[in-house]
Short mmCIF file of C-alpha atoms in Angstrom, two decimals:
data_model
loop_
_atom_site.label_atom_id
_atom_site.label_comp_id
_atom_site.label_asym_id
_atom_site.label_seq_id
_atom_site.Cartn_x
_atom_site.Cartn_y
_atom_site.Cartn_z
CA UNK E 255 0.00 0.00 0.00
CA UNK E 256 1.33 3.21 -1.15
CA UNK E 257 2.13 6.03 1.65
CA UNK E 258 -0.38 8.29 0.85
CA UNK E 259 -2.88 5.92 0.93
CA UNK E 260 -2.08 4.38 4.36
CA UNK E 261 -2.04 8.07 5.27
CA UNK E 262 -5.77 8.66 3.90
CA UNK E 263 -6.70 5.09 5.21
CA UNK E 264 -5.65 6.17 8.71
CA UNK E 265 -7.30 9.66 8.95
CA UNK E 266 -10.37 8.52 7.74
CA UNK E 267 -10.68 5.21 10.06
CA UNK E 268 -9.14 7.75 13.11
CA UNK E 269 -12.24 10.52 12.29
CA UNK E 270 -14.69 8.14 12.81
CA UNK E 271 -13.02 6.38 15.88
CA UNK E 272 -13.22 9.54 17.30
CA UNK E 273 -16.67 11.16 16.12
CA UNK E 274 -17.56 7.76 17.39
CA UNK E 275 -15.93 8.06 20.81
CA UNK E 276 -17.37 11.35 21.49
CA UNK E 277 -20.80 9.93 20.70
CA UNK E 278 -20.49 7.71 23.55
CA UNK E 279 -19.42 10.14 25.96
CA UNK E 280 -20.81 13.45 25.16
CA UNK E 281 -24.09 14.33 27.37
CA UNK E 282 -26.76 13.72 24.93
CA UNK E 283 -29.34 16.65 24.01
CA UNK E 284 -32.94 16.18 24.64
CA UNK E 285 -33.71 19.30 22.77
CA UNK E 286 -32.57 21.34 20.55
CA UNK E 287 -33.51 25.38 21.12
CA UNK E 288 -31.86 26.10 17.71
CA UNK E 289 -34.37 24.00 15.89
CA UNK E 290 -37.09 23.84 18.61
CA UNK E 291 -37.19 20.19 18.21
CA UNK E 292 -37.07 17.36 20.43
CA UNK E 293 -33.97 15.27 19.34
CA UNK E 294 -33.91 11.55 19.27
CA UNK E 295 -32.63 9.51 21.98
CA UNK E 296 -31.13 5.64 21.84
CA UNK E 297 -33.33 3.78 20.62
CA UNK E 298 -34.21 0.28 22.33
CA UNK E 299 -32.29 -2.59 20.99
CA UNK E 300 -34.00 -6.38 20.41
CA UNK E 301 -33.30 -8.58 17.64
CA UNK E 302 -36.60 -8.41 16.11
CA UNK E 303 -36.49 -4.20 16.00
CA UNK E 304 -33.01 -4.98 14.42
CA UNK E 305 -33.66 -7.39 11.91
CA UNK E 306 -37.44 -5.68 10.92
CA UNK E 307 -35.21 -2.36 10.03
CA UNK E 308 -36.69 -0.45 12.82
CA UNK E 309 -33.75 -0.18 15.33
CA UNK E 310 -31.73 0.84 12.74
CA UNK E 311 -33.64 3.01 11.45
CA UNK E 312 -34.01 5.15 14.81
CA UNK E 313 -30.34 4.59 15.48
CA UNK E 314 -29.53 6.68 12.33
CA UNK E 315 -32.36 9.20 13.50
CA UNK E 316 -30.40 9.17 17.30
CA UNK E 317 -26.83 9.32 15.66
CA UNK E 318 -27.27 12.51 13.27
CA UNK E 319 -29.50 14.64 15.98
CA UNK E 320 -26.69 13.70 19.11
CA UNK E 321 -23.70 14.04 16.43
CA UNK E 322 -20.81 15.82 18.44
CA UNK E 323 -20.50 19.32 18.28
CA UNK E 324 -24.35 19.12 16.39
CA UNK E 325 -25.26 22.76 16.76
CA UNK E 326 -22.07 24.61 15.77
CA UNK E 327 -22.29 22.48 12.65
CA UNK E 328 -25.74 23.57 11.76
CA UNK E 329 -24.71 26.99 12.29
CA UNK E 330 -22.09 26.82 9.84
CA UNK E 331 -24.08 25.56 7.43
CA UNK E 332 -26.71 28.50 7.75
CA UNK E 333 -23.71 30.69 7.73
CA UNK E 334 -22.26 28.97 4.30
CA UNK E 335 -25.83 29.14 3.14
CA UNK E 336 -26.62 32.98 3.55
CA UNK E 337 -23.11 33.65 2.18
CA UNK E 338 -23.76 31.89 -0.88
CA UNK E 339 -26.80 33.81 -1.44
CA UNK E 340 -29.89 31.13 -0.65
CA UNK E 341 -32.84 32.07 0.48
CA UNK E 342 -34.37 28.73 1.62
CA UNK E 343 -33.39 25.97 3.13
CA UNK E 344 -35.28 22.73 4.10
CA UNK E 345 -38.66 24.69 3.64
CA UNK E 346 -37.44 27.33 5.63
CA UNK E 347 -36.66 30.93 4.30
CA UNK E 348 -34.00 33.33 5.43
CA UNK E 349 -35.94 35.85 5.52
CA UNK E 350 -34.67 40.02 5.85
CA UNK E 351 -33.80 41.61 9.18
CA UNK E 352 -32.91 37.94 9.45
CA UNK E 353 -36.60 36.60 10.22
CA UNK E 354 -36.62 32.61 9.56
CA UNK E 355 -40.10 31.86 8.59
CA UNK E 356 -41.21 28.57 7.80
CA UNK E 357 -42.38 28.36 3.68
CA UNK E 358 -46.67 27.75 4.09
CA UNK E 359 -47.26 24.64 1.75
CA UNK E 360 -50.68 24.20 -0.08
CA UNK E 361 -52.30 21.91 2.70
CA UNK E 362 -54.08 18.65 1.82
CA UNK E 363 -57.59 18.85 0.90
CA UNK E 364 -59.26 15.57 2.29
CA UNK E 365 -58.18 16.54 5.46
CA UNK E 366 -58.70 19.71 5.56
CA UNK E 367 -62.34 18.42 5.08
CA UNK E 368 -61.97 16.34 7.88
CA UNK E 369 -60.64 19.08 10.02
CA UNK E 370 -63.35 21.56 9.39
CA UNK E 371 -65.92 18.56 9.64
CA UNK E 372 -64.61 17.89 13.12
CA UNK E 373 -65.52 21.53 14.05
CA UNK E 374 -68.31 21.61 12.74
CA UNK E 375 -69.56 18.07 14.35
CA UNK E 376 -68.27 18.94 17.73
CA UNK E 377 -70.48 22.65 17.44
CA UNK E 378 -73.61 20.55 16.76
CA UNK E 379 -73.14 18.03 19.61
CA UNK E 380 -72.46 20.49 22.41
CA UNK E 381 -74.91 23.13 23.77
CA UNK E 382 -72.59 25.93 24.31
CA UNK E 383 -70.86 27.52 21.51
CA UNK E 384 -67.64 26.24 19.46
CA UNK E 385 -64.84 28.45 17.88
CA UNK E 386 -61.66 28.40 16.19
CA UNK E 387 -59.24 30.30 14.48
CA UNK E 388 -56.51 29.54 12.37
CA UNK E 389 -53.12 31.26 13.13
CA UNK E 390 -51.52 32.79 9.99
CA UNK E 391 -47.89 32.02 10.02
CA UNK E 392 -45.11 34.89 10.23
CA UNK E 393 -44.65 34.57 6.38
CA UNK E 394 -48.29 35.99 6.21
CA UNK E 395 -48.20 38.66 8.46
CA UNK E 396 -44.56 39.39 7.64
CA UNK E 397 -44.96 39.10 4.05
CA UNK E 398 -42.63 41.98 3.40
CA UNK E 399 -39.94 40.23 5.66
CA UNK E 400 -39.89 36.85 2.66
CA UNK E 401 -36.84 37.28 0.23
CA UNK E 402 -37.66 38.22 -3.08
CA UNK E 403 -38.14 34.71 -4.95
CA UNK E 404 -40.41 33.18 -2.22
CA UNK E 405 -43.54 31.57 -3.09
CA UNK E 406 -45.50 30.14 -0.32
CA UNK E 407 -49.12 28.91 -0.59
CA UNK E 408 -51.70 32.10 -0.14
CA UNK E 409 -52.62 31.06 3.61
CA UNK E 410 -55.07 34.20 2.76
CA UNK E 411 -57.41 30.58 0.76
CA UNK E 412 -57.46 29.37 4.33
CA UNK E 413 -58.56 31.91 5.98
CA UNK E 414 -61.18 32.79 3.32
CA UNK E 415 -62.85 28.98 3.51
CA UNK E 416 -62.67 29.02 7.54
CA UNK E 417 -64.74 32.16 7.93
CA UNK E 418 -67.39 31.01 5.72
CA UNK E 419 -68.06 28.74 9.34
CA UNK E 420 -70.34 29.91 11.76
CA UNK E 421 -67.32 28.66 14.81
CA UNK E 422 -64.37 30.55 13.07
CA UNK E 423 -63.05 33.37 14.73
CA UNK E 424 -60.61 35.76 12.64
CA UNK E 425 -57.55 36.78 14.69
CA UNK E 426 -55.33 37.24 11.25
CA UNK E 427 -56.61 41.17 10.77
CA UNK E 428 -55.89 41.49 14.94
CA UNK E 429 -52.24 40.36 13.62
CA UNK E 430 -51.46 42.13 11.12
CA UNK E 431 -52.88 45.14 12.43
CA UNK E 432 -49.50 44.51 15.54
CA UNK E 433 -47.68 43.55 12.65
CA UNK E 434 -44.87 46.44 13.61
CA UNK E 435 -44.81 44.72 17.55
CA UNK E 436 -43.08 41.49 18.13
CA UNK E 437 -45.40 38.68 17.64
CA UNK E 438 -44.09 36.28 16.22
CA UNK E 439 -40.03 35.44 17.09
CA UNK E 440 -37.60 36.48 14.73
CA UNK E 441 -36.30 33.00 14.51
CA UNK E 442 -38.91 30.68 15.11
CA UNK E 443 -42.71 30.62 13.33
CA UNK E 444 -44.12 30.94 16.61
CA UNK E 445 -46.36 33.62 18.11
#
């Protein structure tokens, strides 16, 4: 074997001894605030979860969400991404003033049947009255904050079809009438 590829043949087999190593006997993350996601956890090992797929299935979920260092990596790779110019990642878009909003895709139809349905079943069967509202996301109220290209699904359809029901209650106008106060959190799609 040739020098340079014992050399190659030794760093790679030593970066995953180590990366390895340090997944043992790092404290493991339960959640993840950059994200706002629970992370997975070991999974539990029998034979049959093992030889049906699952257990190695979840130990690949458990293996990239504890991976060492995990967070300074993802922040790199938003940093690489806005410096290369993108403006979405993963169905998330960078937005300006450096909002994150998540991109609003065109929901399904059956169950948005079933949803409203469900509202509408549960107002007959009680005696006292039933609302609801649906929450715009930041990337309706913010609009203006989305980069240039974006193209999410008019949540404005939604909010049309709900308050044709008797139970919906419209809080998107309250929003975007605070629009200029903090509502929703710069980095996160929640209000």
């Amino acid at each position: 074997m040739k020098k340079t590829n014992k050399i190659t043949t030794f760093t790679f087999v030593g970066f995953i001894a180590i990366f390895f190593l340090l997944l043992i006997v790092m404290p493991k993350s339960e959640f993840s605030e950059m994200e706002n996601r629970n992370l997975a956890q070991m999974p539990k090992f029998t034979f049959e979860r093992l030889f049906n797929g699952k257990f190695t299935s979840e130990f690949e979920e458990y293996v990239t969400d504890q991976f060492a260092f995990r967070d300074t990596w993802v922040g790199m790779k938003y940093f690489f991404e806005k410096a290369l110019l993108k403006t979405e990642n993963n169905g998330i878009y960078f937005g300006k003033d450096g909002y994150l909003m998540t991109k609003f895709v065109k929901p399904d139809e059956s169950r948005l049947n079933i949803n409203y349905g469900a509202v509408e079943k549960l107002s007959d069967s009680l005696d006292i009255p039933v609302k609801f509202s649906l929450i715009p996301m930041s990337s309706y109220v913010h609009a203006d904050k989305l980069p240039s290209n974006a193209n999410p699904y008019n949540q404005q359809i939604l909010l049309d079809r709900a308050a044709q029901m008797d139970e919906y209650f419209d809080l998107s106008q309250t929003l975007l009438a605070h629009k200029d106060e903090y509502i929703y959190y710069r980095t996160d799609p929640h209000w």
